[in-house]
Amino acid sequence: PGPRRRRLGVVGRLVLVWGQAAAAPVAALVLSPEKIGLSRIQWVVLGSGLMISLVGIIVTGRSVALPLRALRSAVLRVQAGDLDVAVVVEDGGELGQLQAAFNEMVTGLRERDRVQLLFGRHVGAEVARQALAGDDALGGELRVVSVLFADIDGSTSLAQALSPDELVIMLNGFYGAVVSAVSAEGGLINKFEGDAALAVFGAPIAQADHADRALRAARALRTALADLTPVFPRLDVGIGVATGPAVAGNVGAADRYEYTVIGDPVNEASRLSDLAQEHPGRVLVSESTVAAAETEFTHWIGSGTARLRGRDRDTTLFVPLEDGRIALGEDQQQTP
């Protein structure tokens, strides 16, 4: 709807009522052709009464209008996203009840934001938003997704070689790199599993270009991890990416569940990350992901095949284009 025409405020309406109920009858008496025999003092009293009542009307109107203006200003701040606001509760009347209800509403909104923030840190911001909104889309459904799996090589030996503080600092650096790379492409950090991270593209938000996003995230993650090498020289991570149909949704009991993705691409990405730990570039992706990419495929090159653990057929492997060129150059140097 379009903007309403500006109407009289509280003070203006009360003055209008005063004019109709008090001033108009007195004016009619004054202008009447039939003279009314009132003494001067009576006229003074009548005029003084009119002025005093007008002042009283204005004061009363302002006592209502000013708190309403403050409330309106607070509502506009909340509408703009500012929840750090409260209004003064004037009294226990209707106006005070309205002010108290507004403060309770803002407190509830702040609590909801806090819950969503904390919840989002565990399950992802989008999953938290949809869950708090009661979105039925979080139920189980078959989706074609791209999965990125990153796993630290030799985590057991790292736990023995590093102090607890050093290990936690290194893990936080690893997790921070994963979160930055995945979030930049709109992916969901589905799980942190000790020394590994699982990210999903294409669920819970449908993304037609989920394969491109996953491949870009893999390249960005590799770059970020390379930048961490001077700080954490023991940090060695294998990255695997796979694409395919999977069941995505809430899994667990009625009072505790988690959003997860179950299916072949999850297993394949995990196996690829294991194999990538033995590969010079530390990144391997499946042919299915490269084939599903619309533009990102130009940054990847085939690198042979391998029989992944638990699979009955060979998987065609792809690596970042720069890794393929390096490997090709090494092969040429070894050729007599």
Tab-separated table of C-alpha atoms in Angstrom:
chain	number	residue	atom	x	y	z
A	1	PRO	CA	0.000	0.000	0.000
A	2	GLY	CA	1.045	3.541	-0.688
A	3	PRO	CA	1.839	6.085	2.017
A	4	ARG	CA	-1.110	7.393	3.993
A	5	ARG	CA	-2.074	11.015	3.927
A	6	ARG	CA	-0.788	12.891	6.937
A	7	ARG	CA	-3.514	13.197	9.555
A	8	LEU	CA	-3.861	15.110	12.786
A	9	GLY	CA	-1.784	13.869	15.686
A	10	VAL	CA	-2.956	13.340	19.250
A	11	VAL	CA	-2.624	17.020	20.235
A	12	GLY	CA	-4.330	18.208	17.066
A	13	ARG	CA	-7.257	15.851	17.564
A	14	LEU	CA	-7.742	16.886	21.200
A	15	VAL	CA	-7.609	20.569	20.249
A	16	LEU	CA	-10.186	19.883	17.544
A	17	VAL	CA	-12.459	18.224	20.110
A	18	TRP	CA	-11.904	21.154	22.500
A	19	GLY	CA	-12.827	23.590	19.761
A	20	GLN	CA	-16.029	21.759	18.919
A	21	ALA	CA	-17.086	21.096	22.518
A	22	ALA	CA	-16.038	24.328	24.256
A	23	ALA	CA	-14.756	27.093	22.007
A	24	ALA	CA	-17.491	26.835	19.381
A	25	PRO	CA	-20.406	27.290	21.845
A	26	VAL	CA	-18.701	30.289	23.464
A	27	ALA	CA	-18.021	31.817	20.061
A	28	ALA	CA	-21.669	31.295	19.179
A	29	LEU	CA	-22.690	33.176	22.322
A	30	VAL	CA	-20.345	36.045	21.547
A	31	LEU	CA	-21.535	36.358	17.953
A	32	SER	CA	-25.197	35.891	18.783
A	33	PRO	CA	-27.387	38.880	17.745
A	34	GLU	CA	-29.191	38.516	21.036
A	35	LYS	CA	-26.965	40.032	23.659
A	36	ILE	CA	-26.519	37.946	26.762
A	37	GLY	CA	-26.230	39.925	29.899
A	38	LEU	CA	-22.929	38.766	31.336
A	39	SER	CA	-20.827	40.993	33.478
A	40	ARG	CA	-17.217	41.718	32.627
A	41	ILE	CA	-15.959	39.433	35.342
A	42	GLN	CA	-18.130	36.634	34.037
A	43	TRP	CA	-16.646	37.101	30.583
A	44	VAL	CA	-13.155	37.059	32.095
A	45	VAL	CA	-13.917	33.851	33.966
A	46	LEU	CA	-15.376	32.285	30.822
A	47	GLY	CA	-12.361	33.271	28.705
A	48	SER	CA	-9.909	32.166	31.374
A	49	GLY	CA	-11.671	28.828	31.604
A	50	LEU	CA	-11.374	28.366	27.869
A	51	MET	CA	-7.649	29.159	27.881
A	52	ILE	CA	-6.937	26.955	30.894
A	53	SER	CA	-8.832	24.067	29.320
A	54	LEU	CA	-6.904	24.570	26.057
A	55	VAL	CA	-3.582	24.442	27.900
A	56	GLY	CA	-4.758	21.335	29.746
A	57	ILE	CA	-5.777	19.720	26.480
A	58	ILE	CA	-2.373	20.458	24.910
A	59	VAL	CA	-0.446	19.207	27.952
A	60	THR	CA	-2.530	16.038	28.061
A	61	GLY	CA	-2.070	15.480	24.345
A	62	ARG	CA	1.687	15.930	24.567
A	63	SER	CA	1.870	13.493	27.473
A	64	VAL	CA	0.496	10.877	25.083
A	65	ALA	CA	2.087	12.067	21.833
A	66	LEU	CA	5.695	12.290	23.053
A	67	PRO	CA	5.876	8.678	24.333
A	68	LEU	CA	4.202	7.517	21.117
A	69	ARG	CA	6.820	9.361	19.065
A	70	ALA	CA	9.574	7.742	21.115
A	71	LEU	CA	7.919	4.357	20.581
A	72	ARG	CA	7.639	4.971	16.840
A	73	SER	CA	11.314	5.947	16.677
A	74	ALA	CA	12.214	2.744	18.525
A	75	VAL	CA	10.086	0.673	16.133
A	76	LEU	CA	11.910	2.202	13.156
A	77	ARG	CA	15.255	1.281	14.736
A	78	VAL	CA	14.116	-2.304	15.205
A	79	GLN	CA	12.849	-2.345	11.628
A	80	ALA	CA	16.342	-1.278	10.516
A	81	GLY	CA	17.865	-4.186	12.444
A	82	ASP	CA	18.950	-2.383	15.625
A	83	LEU	CA	17.811	-4.481	18.593
A	84	ASP	CA	19.809	-2.535	21.177
A	85	VAL	CA	16.836	-0.338	22.011
A	86	ALA	CA	14.262	0.058	24.784
A	87	VAL	CA	11.616	2.613	25.708
A	88	VAL	CA	10.759	4.050	29.119
A	89	VAL	CA	7.585	2.584	30.637
A	90	GLU	CA	5.628	5.673	31.686
A	91	ASP	CA	2.983	4.112	33.931
A	92	GLY	CA	0.734	1.104	34.400
A	93	GLY	CA	-1.970	2.332	32.055
A	94	GLU	CA	-2.642	1.405	28.452
A	95	LEU	CA	0.324	3.413	27.169
A	96	GLY	CA	2.652	1.868	29.741
A	97	GLN	CA	1.405	-1.605	28.851
A	98	LEU	CA	2.144	-0.908	25.190
A	99	GLN	CA	5.669	0.265	26.053
A	100	ALA	CA	6.287	-2.786	28.244
A	101	ALA	CA	5.034	-5.096	25.486
A	102	PHE	CA	7.427	-3.453	23.016
A	103	ASN	CA	10.378	-3.982	25.358
A	104	GLU	CA	9.402	-7.637	25.820
A	105	MET	CA	9.167	-8.060	22.045
A	106	VAL	CA	12.662	-6.625	21.505
A	107	THR	CA	14.048	-8.833	24.272
A	108	GLY	CA	12.530	-11.847	22.511
A	109	LEU	CA	14.047	-10.798	19.188
A	110	ARG	CA	17.472	-10.386	20.785
A	111	GLU	CA	17.189	-13.831	22.339
A	112	ARG	CA	16.141	-15.308	19.010
A	113	ASP	CA	19.156	-13.734	17.303
A	114	ARG	CA	21.442	-15.041	20.041
A	115	VAL	CA	20.036	-18.555	19.703
A	116	GLN	CA	20.358	-18.404	15.919
A	117	LEU	CA	23.967	-17.219	16.216
A	118	LEU	CA	24.924	-19.969	18.668
A	119	PHE	CA	22.894	-22.566	16.767
A	120	GLY	CA	24.437	-21.439	13.488
A	121	ARG	CA	27.939	-21.974	14.825
A	122	HIS	CA	27.093	-25.642	15.278
A	123	VAL	CA	24.922	-26.468	12.278
A	124	GLY	CA	25.473	-23.592	9.848
A	125	ALA	CA	23.707	-20.255	9.591
A	126	GLU	CA	21.221	-21.323	6.907
A	127	VAL	CA	20.251	-24.543	8.680
A	128	ALA	CA	19.748	-22.566	11.891
A	129	ARG	CA	17.603	-19.979	10.121
A	130	GLN	CA	15.371	-22.574	8.505
A	131	ALA	CA	15.095	-24.635	11.684
A	132	LEU	CA	14.072	-21.618	13.781
A	133	ALA	CA	11.569	-20.676	11.082
A	134	GLY	CA	10.067	-24.165	11.272
A	135	ASP	CA	10.927	-24.869	7.638
A	136	ASP	CA	9.793	-28.355	6.610
A	137	ALA	CA	12.469	-28.356	3.893
A	138	LEU	CA	14.895	-29.612	6.533
A	139	GLY	CA	13.195	-32.998	6.370
A	140	GLY	CA	14.888	-35.811	4.477
A	141	GLU	CA	15.069	-35.319	0.723
A	142	LEU	CA	17.152	-36.600	-2.173
A	143	ARG	CA	19.498	-33.943	-3.515
A	144	VAL	CA	22.332	-33.866	-6.028
A	145	VAL	CA	25.129	-32.263	-4.038
A	146	SER	CA	28.852	-31.678	-4.140
A	147	VAL	CA	30.810	-32.683	-1.051
A	148	LEU	CA	34.204	-31.390	0.045
A	149	PHE	CA	36.144	-33.439	2.583
A	150	ALA	CA	39.378	-32.192	4.153
A	151	ASP	CA	41.398	-34.448	6.438
A	152	ILE	CA	44.648	-33.815	8.320
A	153	ASP	CA	47.300	-36.440	7.627
A	154	GLY	CA	49.004	-38.052	10.617
A	155	SER	CA	46.738	-36.562	13.271
A	156	THR	CA	47.668	-39.286	15.776
A	157	SER	CA	51.380	-38.499	15.550
A	158	LEU	CA	50.578	-34.781	15.719
A	159	ALA	CA	48.700	-35.290	18.974
A	160	GLN	CA	51.791	-36.972	20.388
A	161	ALA	CA	54.294	-34.459	19.028
A	162	LEU	CA	52.454	-31.244	19.915
A	163	SER	CA	51.306	-29.900	23.243
A	164	PRO	CA	47.526	-29.657	23.751
A	165	ASP	CA	47.635	-25.884	23.275
A	166	GLU	CA	49.711	-26.161	20.101
A	167	LEU	CA	47.399	-28.827	18.698
A	168	VAL	CA	44.269	-26.771	19.387
A	169	ILE	CA	45.817	-23.662	17.832
A	170	MET	CA	46.756	-25.625	14.707
A	171	LEU	CA	43.282	-27.202	14.461
A	172	ASN	CA	41.657	-23.790	14.812
A	173	GLY	CA	43.853	-22.490	12.008
A	174	PHE	CA	42.792	-25.440	9.846
A	175	TYR	CA	39.109	-25.013	10.688
A	176	GLY	CA	39.318	-21.273	10.083
A	177	ALA	CA	40.716	-21.860	6.596
A	178	VAL	CA	37.933	-24.361	5.845
A	179	VAL	CA	35.197	-22.036	7.086
A	180	SER	CA	36.510	-19.090	5.062
A	181	ALA	CA	36.854	-21.060	1.823
A	182	VAL	CA	33.492	-22.827	2.115
A	183	SER	CA	31.498	-19.832	3.362
A	184	ALA	CA	32.823	-17.666	0.527
A	185	GLU	CA	31.132	-20.070	-1.905
A	186	GLY	CA	27.876	-20.413	0.047
A	187	GLY	CA	28.551	-23.941	1.279
A	188	LEU	CA	27.500	-25.590	4.525
A	189	ILE	CA	30.112	-26.730	7.030
A	190	ASN	CA	28.298	-29.924	7.906
A	191	LYS	CA	30.738	-31.447	10.379
A	192	PHE	CA	34.025	-30.985	12.182
A	193	GLU	CA	35.232	-34.446	13.110
A	194	GLY	CA	38.372	-34.017	15.166
A	195	ASP	CA	40.963	-33.746	12.412
A	196	ALA	CA	38.568	-33.562	9.448
A	197	ALA	CA	35.909	-31.277	8.011
A	198	LEU	CA	32.927	-32.070	5.804
A	199	ALA	CA	31.311	-29.352	3.679
A	200	VAL	CA	28.254	-29.611	1.435
A	201	PHE	CA	27.201	-27.532	-1.567
A	202	GLY	CA	23.627	-27.783	-2.854
A	203	ALA	CA	21.914	-28.440	0.484
A	204	PRO	CA	19.997	-27.212	2.398
A	205	ILE	CA	19.935	-24.375	-0.143
A	206	ALA	CA	19.501	-25.612	-3.703
A	207	GLN	CA	22.422	-24.373	-5.816
A	208	ALA	CA	22.452	-25.116	-9.530
A	209	ASP	CA	26.197	-24.405	-9.627
A	210	HIS	CA	27.084	-26.471	-6.553
A	211	ALA	CA	29.899	-28.264	-8.417
A	212	ASP	CA	31.540	-24.976	-9.447
A	213	ARG	CA	31.270	-23.705	-5.878
A	214	ALA	CA	32.834	-26.842	-4.418
A	215	LEU	CA	35.726	-26.770	-6.891
A	216	ARG	CA	36.423	-23.089	-6.245
A	217	ALA	CA	36.317	-23.740	-2.504
A	218	ALA	CA	38.799	-26.613	-2.894
A	219	ARG	CA	41.272	-24.416	-4.771
A	220	ALA	CA	40.835	-21.568	-2.278
A	221	LEU	CA	41.291	-23.943	0.648
A	222	ARG	CA	44.508	-25.328	-0.797
A	223	THR	CA	45.867	-21.790	-1.193
A	224	ALA	CA	44.859	-20.885	2.366
A	225	LEU	CA	46.481	-24.027	3.770
A	226	ALA	CA	49.668	-23.292	1.837
A	227	ASP	CA	49.747	-19.872	3.489
A	228	LEU	CA	49.531	-21.600	6.881
A	229	THR	CA	52.537	-23.838	6.200
A	230	PRO	CA	55.133	-21.369	7.603
A	231	VAL	CA	53.098	-21.146	10.816
A	232	PHE	CA	52.147	-24.827	11.057
A	233	PRO	CA	54.797	-26.812	9.146
A	234	ARG	CA	53.331	-30.106	10.393
A	235	LEU	CA	49.886	-29.328	8.953
A	236	ASP	CA	49.357	-31.613	5.956
A	237	VAL	CA	45.796	-31.825	4.625
A	238	GLY	CA	44.258	-33.949	1.900
A	239	ILE	CA	41.239	-32.486	0.093
A	240	GLY	CA	38.675	-34.537	-1.818
A	241	VAL	CA	35.590	-33.419	-3.748
A	242	ALA	CA	32.811	-35.600	-5.177
A	243	THR	CA	29.347	-35.040	-6.642
A	244	GLY	CA	26.232	-37.173	-6.746
A	245	PRO	CA	22.799	-37.872	-5.264
A	246	ALA	CA	22.554	-37.977	-1.477
A	247	VAL	CA	19.886	-37.864	1.210
A	248	ALA	CA	19.972	-34.557	3.086
A	249	GLY	CA	17.966	-33.768	6.205
A	250	ASN	CA	17.643	-33.920	9.959
A	251	VAL	CA	18.805	-37.143	11.579
A	252	GLY	CA	18.516	-38.043	15.253
A	253	ALA	CA	16.006	-38.246	18.081
A	254	ALA	CA	13.040	-35.937	18.553
A	255	ASP	CA	14.841	-33.892	21.205
A	256	ARG	CA	18.238	-33.852	19.510
A	257	TYR	CA	19.087	-34.031	15.844
A	258	GLU	CA	21.596	-32.739	13.353
A	259	TYR	CA	21.402	-31.806	9.701
A	260	THR	CA	23.510	-34.212	7.699
A	261	VAL	CA	24.091	-35.589	4.226
A	262	ILE	CA	24.265	-39.336	3.616
A	263	GLY	CA	25.227	-41.003	0.363
A	264	ASP	CA	27.881	-42.033	-2.111
A	265	PRO	CA	29.431	-38.575	-2.712
A	266	VAL	CA	30.221	-38.284	1.002
A	267	ASN	CA	32.045	-41.610	1.018
A	268	GLU	CA	33.794	-40.861	-2.266
A	269	ALA	CA	34.990	-37.435	-1.098
A	270	SER	CA	36.359	-39.021	2.077
A	271	ARG	CA	38.245	-41.664	0.089
A	272	LEU	CA	39.593	-39.013	-2.277
A	273	SER	CA	40.899	-36.950	0.640
A	274	ASP	CA	42.719	-40.037	1.950
A	275	LEU	CA	44.288	-40.639	-1.456
A	276	ALA	CA	45.114	-36.933	-1.850
A	277	GLN	CA	47.399	-37.148	1.185
A	278	GLU	CA	49.699	-39.250	-0.999
A	279	HIS	CA	49.389	-36.901	-3.978
A	280	PRO	CA	51.833	-33.995	-4.460
A	281	GLY	CA	49.083	-31.399	-4.829
A	282	ARG	CA	46.998	-32.739	-1.920
A	283	VAL	CA	43.759	-32.158	-3.887
A	284	LEU	CA	41.790	-34.780	-5.830
A	285	VAL	CA	38.292	-34.459	-7.255
A	286	SER	CA	36.047	-36.931	-9.019
A	287	GLU	CA	35.159	-36.843	-12.679
A	288	SER	CA	31.500	-36.417	-11.696
A	289	THR	CA	32.249	-33.055	-10.085
A	290	VAL	CA	34.261	-31.723	-13.016
A	291	ALA	CA	31.574	-32.938	-15.449
A	292	ALA	CA	28.857	-31.148	-13.446
A	293	ALA	CA	30.760	-27.845	-13.370
A	294	GLU	CA	29.645	-25.143	-15.782
A	295	THR	CA	32.767	-22.952	-15.783
A	296	GLU	CA	35.203	-24.188	-13.127
A	297	PHE	CA	36.138	-27.295	-15.131
A	298	THR	CA	38.693	-25.203	-17.055
A	299	HIS	CA	40.854	-25.077	-13.898
A	300	TRP	CA	41.146	-28.858	-13.620
A	301	ILE	CA	42.915	-31.602	-15.562
A	302	GLY	CA	42.684	-35.379	-15.589
A	303	SER	CA	45.273	-37.278	-13.561
A	304	GLY	CA	44.623	-40.949	-14.233
A	305	THR	CA	42.388	-43.371	-12.384
A	306	ALA	CA	42.429	-45.151	-9.044
A	307	ARG	CA	40.418	-47.851	-7.297
A	308	LEU	CA	39.133	-46.162	-4.141
A	309	ARG	CA	38.689	-48.239	-1.015
A	310	GLY	CA	35.278	-49.878	-0.851
A	311	ARG	CA	34.436	-49.286	-4.518
A	312	ASP	CA	34.158	-51.884	-7.280
A	313	ARG	CA	35.261	-49.687	-10.167
A	314	ASP	CA	38.001	-47.210	-10.929
A	315	THR	CA	37.470	-43.506	-10.330
A	316	THR	CA	38.821	-40.951	-12.790
A	317	LEU	CA	40.825	-38.370	-10.882
A	318	PHE	CA	41.231	-34.663	-11.555
A	319	VAL	CA	43.712	-32.228	-10.041
A	320	PRO	CA	44.099	-28.443	-10.248
A	321	LEU	CA	45.469	-27.417	-13.632
A	322	GLU	CA	48.721	-26.096	-12.169
A	323	ASP	CA	49.357	-29.457	-10.471
A	324	GLY	CA	48.804	-31.270	-13.741
A	325	ARG	CA	51.268	-29.016	-15.530
A	326	ILE	CA	53.880	-29.562	-12.815
A	327	ALA	CA	53.405	-33.332	-12.999
A	328	LEU	CA	53.627	-33.220	-16.795
A	329	GLY	CA	56.854	-31.240	-16.601
A	330	GLU	CA	58.369	-33.743	-14.179
A	331	ASP	CA	57.445	-36.626	-16.471
A	332	GLN	CA	59.043	-34.877	-19.425
A	333	GLN	CA	62.229	-34.259	-17.443
A	334	GLN	CA	62.419	-37.947	-16.499
A	335	THR	CA	61.952	-39.035	-20.124
A	336	PRO	CA	65.418	-39.570	-21.782
